[in-house]
Short mmCIF file of C-alpha atoms and ligand atoms in Angstrom, two decimals:
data_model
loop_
_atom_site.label_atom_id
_atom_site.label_comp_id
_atom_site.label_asym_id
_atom_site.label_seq_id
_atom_site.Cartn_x
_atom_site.Cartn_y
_atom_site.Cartn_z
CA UNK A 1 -36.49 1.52 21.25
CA UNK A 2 -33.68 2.16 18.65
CA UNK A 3 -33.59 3.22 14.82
CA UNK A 4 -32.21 0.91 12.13
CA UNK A 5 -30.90 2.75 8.73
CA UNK A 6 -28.97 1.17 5.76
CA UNK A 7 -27.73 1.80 2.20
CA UNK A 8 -26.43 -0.37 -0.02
CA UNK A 9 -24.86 0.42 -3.35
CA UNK A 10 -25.48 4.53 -3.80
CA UNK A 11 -22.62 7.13 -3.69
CA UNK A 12 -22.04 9.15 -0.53
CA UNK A 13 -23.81 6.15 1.69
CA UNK A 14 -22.76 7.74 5.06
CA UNK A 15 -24.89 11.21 4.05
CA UNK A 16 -28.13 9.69 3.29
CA UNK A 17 -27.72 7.49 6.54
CA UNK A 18 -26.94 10.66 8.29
CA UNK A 19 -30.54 11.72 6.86
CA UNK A 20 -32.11 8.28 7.52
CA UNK A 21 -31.37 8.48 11.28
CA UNK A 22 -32.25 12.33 11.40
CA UNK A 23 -35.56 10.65 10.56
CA UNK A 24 -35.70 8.32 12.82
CA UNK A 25 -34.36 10.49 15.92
CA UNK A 26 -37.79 9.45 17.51
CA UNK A 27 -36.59 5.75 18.27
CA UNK A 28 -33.92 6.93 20.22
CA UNK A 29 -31.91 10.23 21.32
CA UNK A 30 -29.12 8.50 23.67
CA UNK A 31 -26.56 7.86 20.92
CA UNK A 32 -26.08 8.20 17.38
CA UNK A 33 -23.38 5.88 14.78
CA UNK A 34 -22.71 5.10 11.39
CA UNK A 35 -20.63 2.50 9.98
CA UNK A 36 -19.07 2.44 5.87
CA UNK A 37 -17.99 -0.69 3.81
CA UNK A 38 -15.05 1.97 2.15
CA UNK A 39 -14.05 -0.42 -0.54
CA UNK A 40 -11.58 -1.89 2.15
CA UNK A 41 -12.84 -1.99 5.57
CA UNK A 42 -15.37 -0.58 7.41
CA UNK A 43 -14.75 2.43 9.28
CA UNK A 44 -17.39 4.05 11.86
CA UNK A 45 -18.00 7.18 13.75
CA UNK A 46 -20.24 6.90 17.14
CA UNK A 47 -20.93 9.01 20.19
CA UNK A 48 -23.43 9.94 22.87
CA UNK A 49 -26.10 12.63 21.93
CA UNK A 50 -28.39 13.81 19.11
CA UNK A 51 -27.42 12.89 15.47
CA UNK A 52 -26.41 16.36 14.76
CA UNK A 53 -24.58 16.72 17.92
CA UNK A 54 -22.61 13.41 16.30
CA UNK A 55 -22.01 14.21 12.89
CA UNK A 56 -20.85 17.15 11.05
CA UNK A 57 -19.93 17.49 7.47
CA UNK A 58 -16.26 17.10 8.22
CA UNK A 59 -16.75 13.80 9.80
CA UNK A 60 -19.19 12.59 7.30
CA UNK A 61 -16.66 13.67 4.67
CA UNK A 62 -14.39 11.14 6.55
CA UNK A 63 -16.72 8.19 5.76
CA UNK A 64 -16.56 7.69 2.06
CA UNK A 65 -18.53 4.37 0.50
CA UNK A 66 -21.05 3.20 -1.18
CA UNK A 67 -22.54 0.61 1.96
CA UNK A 68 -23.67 1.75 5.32
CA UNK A 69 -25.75 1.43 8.25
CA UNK A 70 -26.20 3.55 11.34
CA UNK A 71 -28.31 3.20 14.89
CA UNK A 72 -29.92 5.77 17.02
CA UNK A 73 -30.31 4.21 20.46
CA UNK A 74 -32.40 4.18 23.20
CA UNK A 75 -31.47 1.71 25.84
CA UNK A 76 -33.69 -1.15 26.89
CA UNK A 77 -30.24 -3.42 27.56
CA UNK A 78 -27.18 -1.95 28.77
CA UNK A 79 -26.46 0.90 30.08
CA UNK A 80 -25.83 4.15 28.33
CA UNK A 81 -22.50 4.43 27.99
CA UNK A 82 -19.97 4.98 25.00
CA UNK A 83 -19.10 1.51 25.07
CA UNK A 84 -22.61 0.44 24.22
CA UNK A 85 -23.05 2.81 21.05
CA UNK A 86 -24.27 0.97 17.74
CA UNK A 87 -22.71 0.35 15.33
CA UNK A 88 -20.95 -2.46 17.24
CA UNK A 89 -17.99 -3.05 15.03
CA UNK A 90 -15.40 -5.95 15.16
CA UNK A 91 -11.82 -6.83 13.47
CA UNK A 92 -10.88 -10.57 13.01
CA UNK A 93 -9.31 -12.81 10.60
CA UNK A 94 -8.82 -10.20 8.27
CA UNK A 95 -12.37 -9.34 8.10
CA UNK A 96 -14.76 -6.47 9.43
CA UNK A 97 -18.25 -6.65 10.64
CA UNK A 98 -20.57 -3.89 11.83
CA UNK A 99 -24.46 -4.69 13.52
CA UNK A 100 -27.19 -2.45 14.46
CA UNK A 101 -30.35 -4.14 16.52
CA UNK A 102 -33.71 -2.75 17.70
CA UNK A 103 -35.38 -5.03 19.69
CA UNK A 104 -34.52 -7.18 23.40
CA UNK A 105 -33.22 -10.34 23.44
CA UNK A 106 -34.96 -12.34 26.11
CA UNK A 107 -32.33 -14.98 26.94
CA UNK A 108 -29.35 -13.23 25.86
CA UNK A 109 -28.17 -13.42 29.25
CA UNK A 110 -27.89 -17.04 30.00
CA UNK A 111 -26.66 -17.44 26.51
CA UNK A 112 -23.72 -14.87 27.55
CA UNK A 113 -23.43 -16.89 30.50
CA UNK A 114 -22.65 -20.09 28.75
CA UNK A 115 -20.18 -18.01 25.98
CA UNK A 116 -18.45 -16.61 28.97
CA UNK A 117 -17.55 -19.73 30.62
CA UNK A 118 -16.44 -20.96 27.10
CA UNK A 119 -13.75 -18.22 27.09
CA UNK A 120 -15.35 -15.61 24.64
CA UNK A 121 -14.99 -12.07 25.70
CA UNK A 122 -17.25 -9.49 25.20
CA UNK A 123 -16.83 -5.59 25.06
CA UNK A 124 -19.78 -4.36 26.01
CA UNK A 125 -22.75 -4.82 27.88
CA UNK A 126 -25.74 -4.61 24.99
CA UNK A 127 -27.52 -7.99 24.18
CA UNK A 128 -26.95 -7.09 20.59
CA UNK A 129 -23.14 -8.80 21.50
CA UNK A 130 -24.29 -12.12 21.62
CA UNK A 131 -25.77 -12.24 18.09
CA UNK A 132 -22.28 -11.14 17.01
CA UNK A 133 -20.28 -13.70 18.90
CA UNK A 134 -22.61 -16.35 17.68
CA UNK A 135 -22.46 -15.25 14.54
CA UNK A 136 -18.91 -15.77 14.56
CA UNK A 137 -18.54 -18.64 16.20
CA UNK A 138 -20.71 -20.46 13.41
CA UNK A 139 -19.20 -18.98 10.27
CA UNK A 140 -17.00 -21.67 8.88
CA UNK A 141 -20.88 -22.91 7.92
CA UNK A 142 -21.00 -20.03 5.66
CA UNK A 143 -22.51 -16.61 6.28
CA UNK A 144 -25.86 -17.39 5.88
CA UNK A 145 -25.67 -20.28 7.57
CA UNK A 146 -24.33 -19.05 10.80
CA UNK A 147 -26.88 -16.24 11.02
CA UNK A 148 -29.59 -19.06 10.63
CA UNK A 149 -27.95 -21.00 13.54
CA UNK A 150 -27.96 -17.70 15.60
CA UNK A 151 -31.79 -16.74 14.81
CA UNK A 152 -32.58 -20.30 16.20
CA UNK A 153 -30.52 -19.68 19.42
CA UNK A 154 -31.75 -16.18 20.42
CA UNK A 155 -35.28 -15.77 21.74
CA UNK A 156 -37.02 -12.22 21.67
CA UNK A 157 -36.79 -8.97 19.43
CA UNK A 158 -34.16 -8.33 16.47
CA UNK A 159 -34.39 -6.81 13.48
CA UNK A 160 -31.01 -6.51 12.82
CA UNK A 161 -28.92 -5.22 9.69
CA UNK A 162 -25.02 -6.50 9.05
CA UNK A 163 -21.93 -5.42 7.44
CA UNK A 164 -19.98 -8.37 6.71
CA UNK A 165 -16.99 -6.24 4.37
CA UNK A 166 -19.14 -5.57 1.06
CA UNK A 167 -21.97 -7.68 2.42
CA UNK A 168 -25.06 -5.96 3.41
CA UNK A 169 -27.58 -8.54 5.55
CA UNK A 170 -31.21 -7.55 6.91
CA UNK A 171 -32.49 -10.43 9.04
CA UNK A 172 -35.80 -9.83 11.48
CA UNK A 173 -36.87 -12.53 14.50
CA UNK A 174 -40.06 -14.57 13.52
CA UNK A 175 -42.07 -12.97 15.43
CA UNK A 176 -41.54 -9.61 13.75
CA UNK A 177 -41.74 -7.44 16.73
CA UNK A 178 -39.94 -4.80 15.52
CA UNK A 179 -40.37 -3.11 11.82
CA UNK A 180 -38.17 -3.00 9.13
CA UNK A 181 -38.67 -1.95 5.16
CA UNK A 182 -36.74 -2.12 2.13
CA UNK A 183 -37.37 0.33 -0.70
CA UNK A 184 -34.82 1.52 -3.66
CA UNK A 185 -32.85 4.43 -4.48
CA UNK A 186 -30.72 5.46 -7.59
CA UNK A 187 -30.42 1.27 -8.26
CA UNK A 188 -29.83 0.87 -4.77
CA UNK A 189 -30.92 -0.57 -1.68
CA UNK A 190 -32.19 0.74 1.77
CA UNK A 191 -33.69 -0.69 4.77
CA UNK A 192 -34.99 0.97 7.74
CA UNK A 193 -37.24 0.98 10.79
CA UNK A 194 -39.78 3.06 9.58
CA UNK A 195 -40.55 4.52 6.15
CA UNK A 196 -40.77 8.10 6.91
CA UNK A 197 -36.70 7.44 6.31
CA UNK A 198 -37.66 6.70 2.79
CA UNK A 199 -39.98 9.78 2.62
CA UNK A 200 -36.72 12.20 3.61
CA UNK A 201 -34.66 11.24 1.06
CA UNK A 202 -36.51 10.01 -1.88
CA UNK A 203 -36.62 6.01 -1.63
CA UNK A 204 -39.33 3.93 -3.37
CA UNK A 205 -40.82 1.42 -0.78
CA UNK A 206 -41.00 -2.14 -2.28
CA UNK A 207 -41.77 -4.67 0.54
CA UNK A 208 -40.87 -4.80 4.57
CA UNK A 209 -38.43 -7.84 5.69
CA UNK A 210 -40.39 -10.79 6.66
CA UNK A 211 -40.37 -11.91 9.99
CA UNK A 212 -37.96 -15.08 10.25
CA UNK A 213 -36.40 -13.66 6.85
CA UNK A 214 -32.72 -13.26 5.83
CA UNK A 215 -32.27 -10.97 2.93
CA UNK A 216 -28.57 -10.55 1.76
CA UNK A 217 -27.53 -7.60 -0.74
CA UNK A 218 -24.15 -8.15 -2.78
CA UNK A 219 -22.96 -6.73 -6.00
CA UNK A 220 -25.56 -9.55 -7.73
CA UNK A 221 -28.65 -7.94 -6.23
CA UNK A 222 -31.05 -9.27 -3.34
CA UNK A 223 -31.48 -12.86 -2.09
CA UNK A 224 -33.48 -14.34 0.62
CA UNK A 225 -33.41 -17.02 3.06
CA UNK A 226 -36.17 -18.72 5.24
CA UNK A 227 -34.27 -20.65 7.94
CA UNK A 228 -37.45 -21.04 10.41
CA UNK A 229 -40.35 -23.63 9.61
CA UNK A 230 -43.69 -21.60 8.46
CA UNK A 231 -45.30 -23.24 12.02
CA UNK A 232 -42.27 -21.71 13.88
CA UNK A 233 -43.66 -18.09 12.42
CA UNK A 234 -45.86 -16.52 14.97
CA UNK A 235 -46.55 -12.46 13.61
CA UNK A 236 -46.75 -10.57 16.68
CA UNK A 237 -45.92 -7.28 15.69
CA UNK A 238 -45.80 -5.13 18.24
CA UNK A 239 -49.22 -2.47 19.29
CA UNK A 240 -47.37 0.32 21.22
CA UNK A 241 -45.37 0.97 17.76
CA UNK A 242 -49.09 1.79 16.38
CA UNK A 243 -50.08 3.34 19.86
CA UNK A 244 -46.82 5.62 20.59
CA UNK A 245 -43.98 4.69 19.38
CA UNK A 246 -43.70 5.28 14.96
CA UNK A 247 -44.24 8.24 13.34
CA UNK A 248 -47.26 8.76 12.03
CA UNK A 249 -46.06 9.59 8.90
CA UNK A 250 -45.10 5.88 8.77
CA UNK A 251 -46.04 2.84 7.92
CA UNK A 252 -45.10 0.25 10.02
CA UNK A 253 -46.29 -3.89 9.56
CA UNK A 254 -47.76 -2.31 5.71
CA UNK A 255 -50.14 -0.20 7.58
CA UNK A 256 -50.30 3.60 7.86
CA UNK A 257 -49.68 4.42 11.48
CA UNK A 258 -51.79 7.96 11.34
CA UNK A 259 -55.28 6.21 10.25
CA UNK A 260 -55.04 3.89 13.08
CA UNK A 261 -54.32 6.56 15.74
CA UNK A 262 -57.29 8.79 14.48
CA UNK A 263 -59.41 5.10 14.38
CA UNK A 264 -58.12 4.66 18.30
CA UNK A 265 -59.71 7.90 18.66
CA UNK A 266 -62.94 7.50 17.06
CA UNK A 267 -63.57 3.87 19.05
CA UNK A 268 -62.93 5.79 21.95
CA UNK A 269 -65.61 8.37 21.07
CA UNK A 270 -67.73 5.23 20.76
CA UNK A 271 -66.70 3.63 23.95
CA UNK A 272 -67.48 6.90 25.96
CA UNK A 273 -69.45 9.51 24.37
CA UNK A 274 -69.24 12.56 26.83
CA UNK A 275 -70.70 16.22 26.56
CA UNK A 276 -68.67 18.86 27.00
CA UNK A 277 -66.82 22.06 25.76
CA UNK A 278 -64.46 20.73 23.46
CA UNK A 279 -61.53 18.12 22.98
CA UNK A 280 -58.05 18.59 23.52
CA UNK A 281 -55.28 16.39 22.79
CA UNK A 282 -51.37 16.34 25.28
CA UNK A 283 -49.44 16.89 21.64
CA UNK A 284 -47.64 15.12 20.45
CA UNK A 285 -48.69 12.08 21.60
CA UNK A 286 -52.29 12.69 21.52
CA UNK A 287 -53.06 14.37 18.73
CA UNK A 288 -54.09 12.26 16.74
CA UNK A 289 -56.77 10.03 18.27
CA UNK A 290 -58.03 13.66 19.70
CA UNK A 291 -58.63 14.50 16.02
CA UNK A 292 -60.63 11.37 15.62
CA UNK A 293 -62.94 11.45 18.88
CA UNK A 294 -63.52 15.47 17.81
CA UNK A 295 -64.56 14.26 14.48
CA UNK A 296 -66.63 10.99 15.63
CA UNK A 297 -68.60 13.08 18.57
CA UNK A 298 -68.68 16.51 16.35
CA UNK A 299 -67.48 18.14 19.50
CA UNK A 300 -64.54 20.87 18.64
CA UNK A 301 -60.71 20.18 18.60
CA UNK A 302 -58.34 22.99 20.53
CA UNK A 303 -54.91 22.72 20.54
CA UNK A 304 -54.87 24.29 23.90
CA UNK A 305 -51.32 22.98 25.41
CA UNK A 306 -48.67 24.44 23.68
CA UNK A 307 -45.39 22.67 23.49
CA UNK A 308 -41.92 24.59 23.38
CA UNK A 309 -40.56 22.64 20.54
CA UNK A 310 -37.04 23.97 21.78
CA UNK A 311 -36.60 21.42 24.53
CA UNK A 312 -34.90 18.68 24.13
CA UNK A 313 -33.45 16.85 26.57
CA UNK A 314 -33.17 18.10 30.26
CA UNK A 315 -29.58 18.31 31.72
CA UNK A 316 -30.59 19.53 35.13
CA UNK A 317 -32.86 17.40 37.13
CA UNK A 318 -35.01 20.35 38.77
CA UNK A 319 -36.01 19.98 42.43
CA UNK A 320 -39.46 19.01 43.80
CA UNK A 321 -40.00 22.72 44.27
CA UNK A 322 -39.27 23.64 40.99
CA UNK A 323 -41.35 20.24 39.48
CA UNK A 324 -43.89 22.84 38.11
CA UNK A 325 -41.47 24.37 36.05
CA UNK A 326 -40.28 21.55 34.21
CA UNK A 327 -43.87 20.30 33.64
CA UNK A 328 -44.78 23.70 32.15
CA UNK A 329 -40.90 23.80 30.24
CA UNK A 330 -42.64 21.24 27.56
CA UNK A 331 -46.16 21.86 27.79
CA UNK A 332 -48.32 25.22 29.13
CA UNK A 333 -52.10 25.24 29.21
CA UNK A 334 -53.49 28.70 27.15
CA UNK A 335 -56.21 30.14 29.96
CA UNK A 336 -57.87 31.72 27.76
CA UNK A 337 -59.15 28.87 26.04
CA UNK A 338 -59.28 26.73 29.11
CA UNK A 339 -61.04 29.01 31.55
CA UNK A 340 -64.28 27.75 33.52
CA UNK A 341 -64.82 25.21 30.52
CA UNK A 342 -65.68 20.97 30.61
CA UNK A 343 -63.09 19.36 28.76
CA UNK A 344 -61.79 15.71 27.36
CA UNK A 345 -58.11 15.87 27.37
CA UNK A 346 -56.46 13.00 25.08
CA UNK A 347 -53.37 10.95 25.62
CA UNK A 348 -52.24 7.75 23.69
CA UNK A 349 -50.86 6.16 27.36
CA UNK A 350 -50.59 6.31 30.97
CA UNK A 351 -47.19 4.92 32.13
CA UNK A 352 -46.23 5.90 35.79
CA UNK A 353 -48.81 8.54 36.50
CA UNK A 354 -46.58 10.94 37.28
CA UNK A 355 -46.25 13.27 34.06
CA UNK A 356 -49.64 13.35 33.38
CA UNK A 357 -50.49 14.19 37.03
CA UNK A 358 -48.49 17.34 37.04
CA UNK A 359 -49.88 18.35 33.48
CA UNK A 360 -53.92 17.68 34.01
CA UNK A 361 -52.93 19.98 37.21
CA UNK A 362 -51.53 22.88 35.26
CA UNK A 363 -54.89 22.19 33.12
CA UNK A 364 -57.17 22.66 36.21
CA UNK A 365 -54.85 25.59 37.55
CA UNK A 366 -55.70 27.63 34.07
CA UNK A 367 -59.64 27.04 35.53
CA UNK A 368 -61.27 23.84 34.05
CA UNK A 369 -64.35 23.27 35.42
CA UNK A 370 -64.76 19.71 34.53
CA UNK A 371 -61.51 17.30 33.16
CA UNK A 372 -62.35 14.05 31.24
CA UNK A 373 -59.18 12.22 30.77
CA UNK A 374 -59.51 9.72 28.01
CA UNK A 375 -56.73 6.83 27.06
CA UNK A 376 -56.48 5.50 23.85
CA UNK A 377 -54.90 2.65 24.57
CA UNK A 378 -56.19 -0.22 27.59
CA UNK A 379 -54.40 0.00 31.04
CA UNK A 380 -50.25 -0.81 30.45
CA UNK A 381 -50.46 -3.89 33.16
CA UNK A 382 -47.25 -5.85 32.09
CA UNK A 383 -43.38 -4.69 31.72
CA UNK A 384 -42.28 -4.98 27.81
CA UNK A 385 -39.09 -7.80 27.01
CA UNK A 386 -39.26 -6.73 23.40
CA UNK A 387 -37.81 -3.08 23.02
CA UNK A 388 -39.89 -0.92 24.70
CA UNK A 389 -38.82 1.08 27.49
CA UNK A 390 -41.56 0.38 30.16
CA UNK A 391 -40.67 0.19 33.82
CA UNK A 392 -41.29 -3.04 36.07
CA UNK A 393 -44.45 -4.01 37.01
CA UNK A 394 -44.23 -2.06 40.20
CA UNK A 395 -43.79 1.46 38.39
CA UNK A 396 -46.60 0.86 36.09
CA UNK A 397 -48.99 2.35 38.02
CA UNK A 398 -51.96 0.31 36.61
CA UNK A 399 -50.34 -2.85 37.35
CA UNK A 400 -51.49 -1.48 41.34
CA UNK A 401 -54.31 0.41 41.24
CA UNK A 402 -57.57 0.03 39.64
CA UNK A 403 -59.08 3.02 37.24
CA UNK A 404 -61.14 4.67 40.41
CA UNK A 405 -58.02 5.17 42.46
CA UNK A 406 -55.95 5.86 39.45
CA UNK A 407 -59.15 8.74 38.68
CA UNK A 408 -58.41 9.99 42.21
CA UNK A 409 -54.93 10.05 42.36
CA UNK A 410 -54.92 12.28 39.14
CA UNK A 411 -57.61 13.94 41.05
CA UNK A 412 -59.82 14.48 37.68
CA UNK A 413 -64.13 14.26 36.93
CA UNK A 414 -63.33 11.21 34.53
CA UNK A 415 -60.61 8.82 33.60
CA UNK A 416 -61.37 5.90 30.84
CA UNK A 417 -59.08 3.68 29.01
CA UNK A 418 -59.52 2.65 25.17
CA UNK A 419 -60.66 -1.35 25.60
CA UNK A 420 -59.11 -3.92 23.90
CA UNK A 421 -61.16 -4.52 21.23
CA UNK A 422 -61.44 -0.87 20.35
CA UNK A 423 -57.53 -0.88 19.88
CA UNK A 424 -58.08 -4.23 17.68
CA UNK A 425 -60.77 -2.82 15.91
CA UNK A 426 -58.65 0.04 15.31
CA UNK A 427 -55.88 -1.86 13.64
CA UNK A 428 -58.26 -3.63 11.39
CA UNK A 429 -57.08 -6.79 9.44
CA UNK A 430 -53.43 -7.16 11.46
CA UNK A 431 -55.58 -8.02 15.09
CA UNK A 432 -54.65 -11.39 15.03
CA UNK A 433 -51.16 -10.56 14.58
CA UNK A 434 -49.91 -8.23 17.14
CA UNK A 435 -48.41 -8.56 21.02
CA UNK A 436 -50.29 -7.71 23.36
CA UNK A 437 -48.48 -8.85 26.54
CA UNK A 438 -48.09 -5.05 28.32
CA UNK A 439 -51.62 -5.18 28.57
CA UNK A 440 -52.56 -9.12 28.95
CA UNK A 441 -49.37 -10.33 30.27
CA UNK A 442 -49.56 -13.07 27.46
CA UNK A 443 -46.05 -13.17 26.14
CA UNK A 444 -45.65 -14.64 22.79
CA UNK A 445 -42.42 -15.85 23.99
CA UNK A 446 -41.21 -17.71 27.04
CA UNK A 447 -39.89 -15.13 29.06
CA UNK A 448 -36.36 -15.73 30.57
CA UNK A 449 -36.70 -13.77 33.93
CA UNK A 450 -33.02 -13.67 34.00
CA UNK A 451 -33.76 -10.76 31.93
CA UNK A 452 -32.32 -8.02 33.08
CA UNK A 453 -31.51 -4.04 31.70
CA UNK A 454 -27.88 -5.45 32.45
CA UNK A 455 -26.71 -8.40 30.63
CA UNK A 456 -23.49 -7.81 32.62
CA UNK A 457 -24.92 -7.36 35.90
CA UNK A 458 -24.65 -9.91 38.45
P1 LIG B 1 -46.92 9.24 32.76
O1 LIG B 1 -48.03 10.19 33.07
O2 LIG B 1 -45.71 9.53 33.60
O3 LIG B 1 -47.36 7.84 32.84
O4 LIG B 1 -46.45 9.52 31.26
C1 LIG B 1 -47.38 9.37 30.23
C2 LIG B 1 -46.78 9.98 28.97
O5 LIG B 1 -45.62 9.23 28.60
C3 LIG B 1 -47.73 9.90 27.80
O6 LIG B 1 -47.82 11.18 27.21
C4 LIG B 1 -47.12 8.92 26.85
O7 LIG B 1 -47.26 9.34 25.51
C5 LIG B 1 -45.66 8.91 27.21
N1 LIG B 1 -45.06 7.55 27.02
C6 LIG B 1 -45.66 6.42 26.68
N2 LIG B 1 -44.79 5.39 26.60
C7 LIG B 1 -43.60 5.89 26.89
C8 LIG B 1 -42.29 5.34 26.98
N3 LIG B 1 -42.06 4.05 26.74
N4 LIG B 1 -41.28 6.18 27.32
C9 LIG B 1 -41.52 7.49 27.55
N5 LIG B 1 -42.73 8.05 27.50
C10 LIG B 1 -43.76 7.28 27.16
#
């Protein structure tokens, strides 16, 4: 779960990335950096926190150039600390690289094993580390050749953009789990994770990166390279980006992300077609497939849990006695609405249980009669290796329980997941080319189980 912006070749670089990752604040609120090519060197600004509690005008002021990229971070590998802020940047041999990554590596840990005993030191504790150090390592092949050697080495999630001095390189695993466009501005070039980016600050979308591609910009425009064998490409883009995860002002793998929501929606309508009051969505998260089961069954939409758009993150952890509180802190039920009524509440996903326990309680508490809790996606069986933040298998809690007791435990009238083929009917033409593994368990790569959040840990 991370954000991927970059600019090459338009004046004041470090200000529209600023805007790109304001964007893209969604992938990821731990961190926030940005890294400039300043005709020189590159030169980067990082820190923990929101990207305007990063950045300020002074400090983007500080970071003049025409070439950037910057990272908002989530952490799926390594732990959140300062250290482990993207941009990773490195000095040597009078050169300057910078790398920002959204995905998980699957063996990077044996791989940093093997480096380690070799004598190579690393700095921090990210995955994202080994690509650089193997990188590196291979470079007297050439630039493009040593990123080739490194895509065939690592196993798992990257899409990854590089500052190599006044060298801009987008490069994306081939299995594509992770997005990544390219569109133009001003005669320039960006790339990022998702194209509402582009919308913010006026960039023309022209293609996304092709899994197993390496696209380099330099002063003499765009080039690509295909280092993997078309067998050896295997699209498995990943669902949860269409389920949760993107914007739906997006479009992620060429495909508008809202359609697709409202379209999980409206199979769900056709899965299970229940009577009652009216439909409400948990916003954000399920408004949009709430939209499209209201419009399939004719039934009304309310927006009847209101969210206070003014918290962010929580600082203070509040105390099982005061759990209500923080439910009710994001999202309050309206009573009025609610009162003695039947309704289908909406989500996109259950994960542990636990939040949407407390909140179809507050929903019964303002004096439901009747609550129909609807899924739009199947039950989340399988931890995710590619970037998204899932717990282990034992935290998921349908990995344990089957839908009756999970039904009881959230002590509702109805609980139903979206099937599978709903979601792949949803996504029309890209079914055969998406991961499904959280829900089947089928990983479309070997799985290292070395794996851990921790490269470093032992
Ligand atoms: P829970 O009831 O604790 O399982 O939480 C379910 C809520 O978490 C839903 O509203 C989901 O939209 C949201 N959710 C889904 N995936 C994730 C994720 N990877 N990280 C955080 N929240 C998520």
């Amino acid at each position: 779960m991370c954000g991927l912006f970059g600019i090459f070749g338009v004046k004041e670089a470090a200000n529209y990335t600023y805007f790109g990752l304001y964007s893209l604040q969604h992938r990821g609120q731990e961190s926030a950096g940005i890294a400039v090519y300043n005709g020189k060197k590159i030169k980067e600004w990082k820190n923990i926190g929101l990207v305007n509690e990063v950045f300020n005008e002074e400090i983007l002021k500080n970071l003049p150039g025409e070439i950037a990229i910057g990272h908002v971070r989530y952490s799926t590998t390594g732990s959140a600390i300062l250290q482990n802020v993207q941009p990773f940047c490195i000095n040597f041999a009078k050169k300057t690289m910078a790398i920002v990554h959204n995905g998980n590596l699957v063996n990077a840990y044996s791989i940093r094993c093997n480096l380690e005993e070799e004598g190579h030191i690393f700095q921090t504790t990210m995955d994202s580390e080994v690509i650089v150090h193997l990188i590196v390592r291979n470079l007297k092949k050439g630039l493009v050749e040593a990123i080739a050697e490194t895509m065939k080495q690592i196993k798992g999630a990257y899409s990854v953009l590089l500052l190599y001095d006044d060298i801009l390189i987008a490069f994306r695993d081939p299995w594509g789990f992770r997005p990544l466009a390219l569109g133009m501005l001003n005669g320039g070039y960006v790339l990022a994770s998702e194209t509402c980016a582009f919308d913010l600050i006026g960039v023309q979308y022209l293609r996304d990166i092709e899994p197993g591609e390496i696209l380099v910009i330099n002063k003499d425009g765009l080039t690509s390279y295909y280092p993997f064998k078309k067998e050896k490409i295997n699209k498995s883009f990943c669902i949860f980006e269409f389920i949760y995860f993107a914007r739906p002002d997006s479009y992620i793998f060429q495909k508008s992300v809202y359609p697709v929501r409202k379209n999980l929606g409206k199979n769900l309508y056709k899965e299970c077609p229940l009577e009652a009051d009216f439909v409400m969505p948990f916003p954000d998260s399920g408004n949009y497939a709430a939209i499209g089961y209201s419009q399939a069954s004719g039934l009304p939409l309310e927006l009847c849990m209101i969210r206070n758009h003014y918290v962010g993150r929580t600082f203070i952890q509040p105390s099982q006695r005061l759990r209500d509180i923080s439910v009710k802190m994001k999202l309050n039920p309206v009573k009025e609405i609610i009162k003695g009524k039947e309704v289908i509440v909406i989500d996109d996903s259950l994960v542990r249980g636990t939040t949407s326990r407390n909140r179809l309680k507050s929903i019964k508490e303002a004096g439901a009669k009747k609550i129909h809790f609807l899924l739009s996606c199947p039950p989340l069986k399988f931890p995710c290796f590619f970037g998204i933040d899932f717990p282990s298998s034992s935290e998921l809690i349908a990995a344990k329980h089957s839908v009756e007791e999970i039904r009881k435990y959230l002590d509702i009238n109805t609980l139903y997941y979206l099937s599978i083929e709903g979601l792949l009917d949803a996504i029309g033409d890209l079914r055969n080319k998406v991961c499904l593994a959280c829900f089947t368990g089928e990983y479309p790569v070997e799985v290292d189980f070395s794996f851990r959040k921790n490269i470093a840990e032992v």
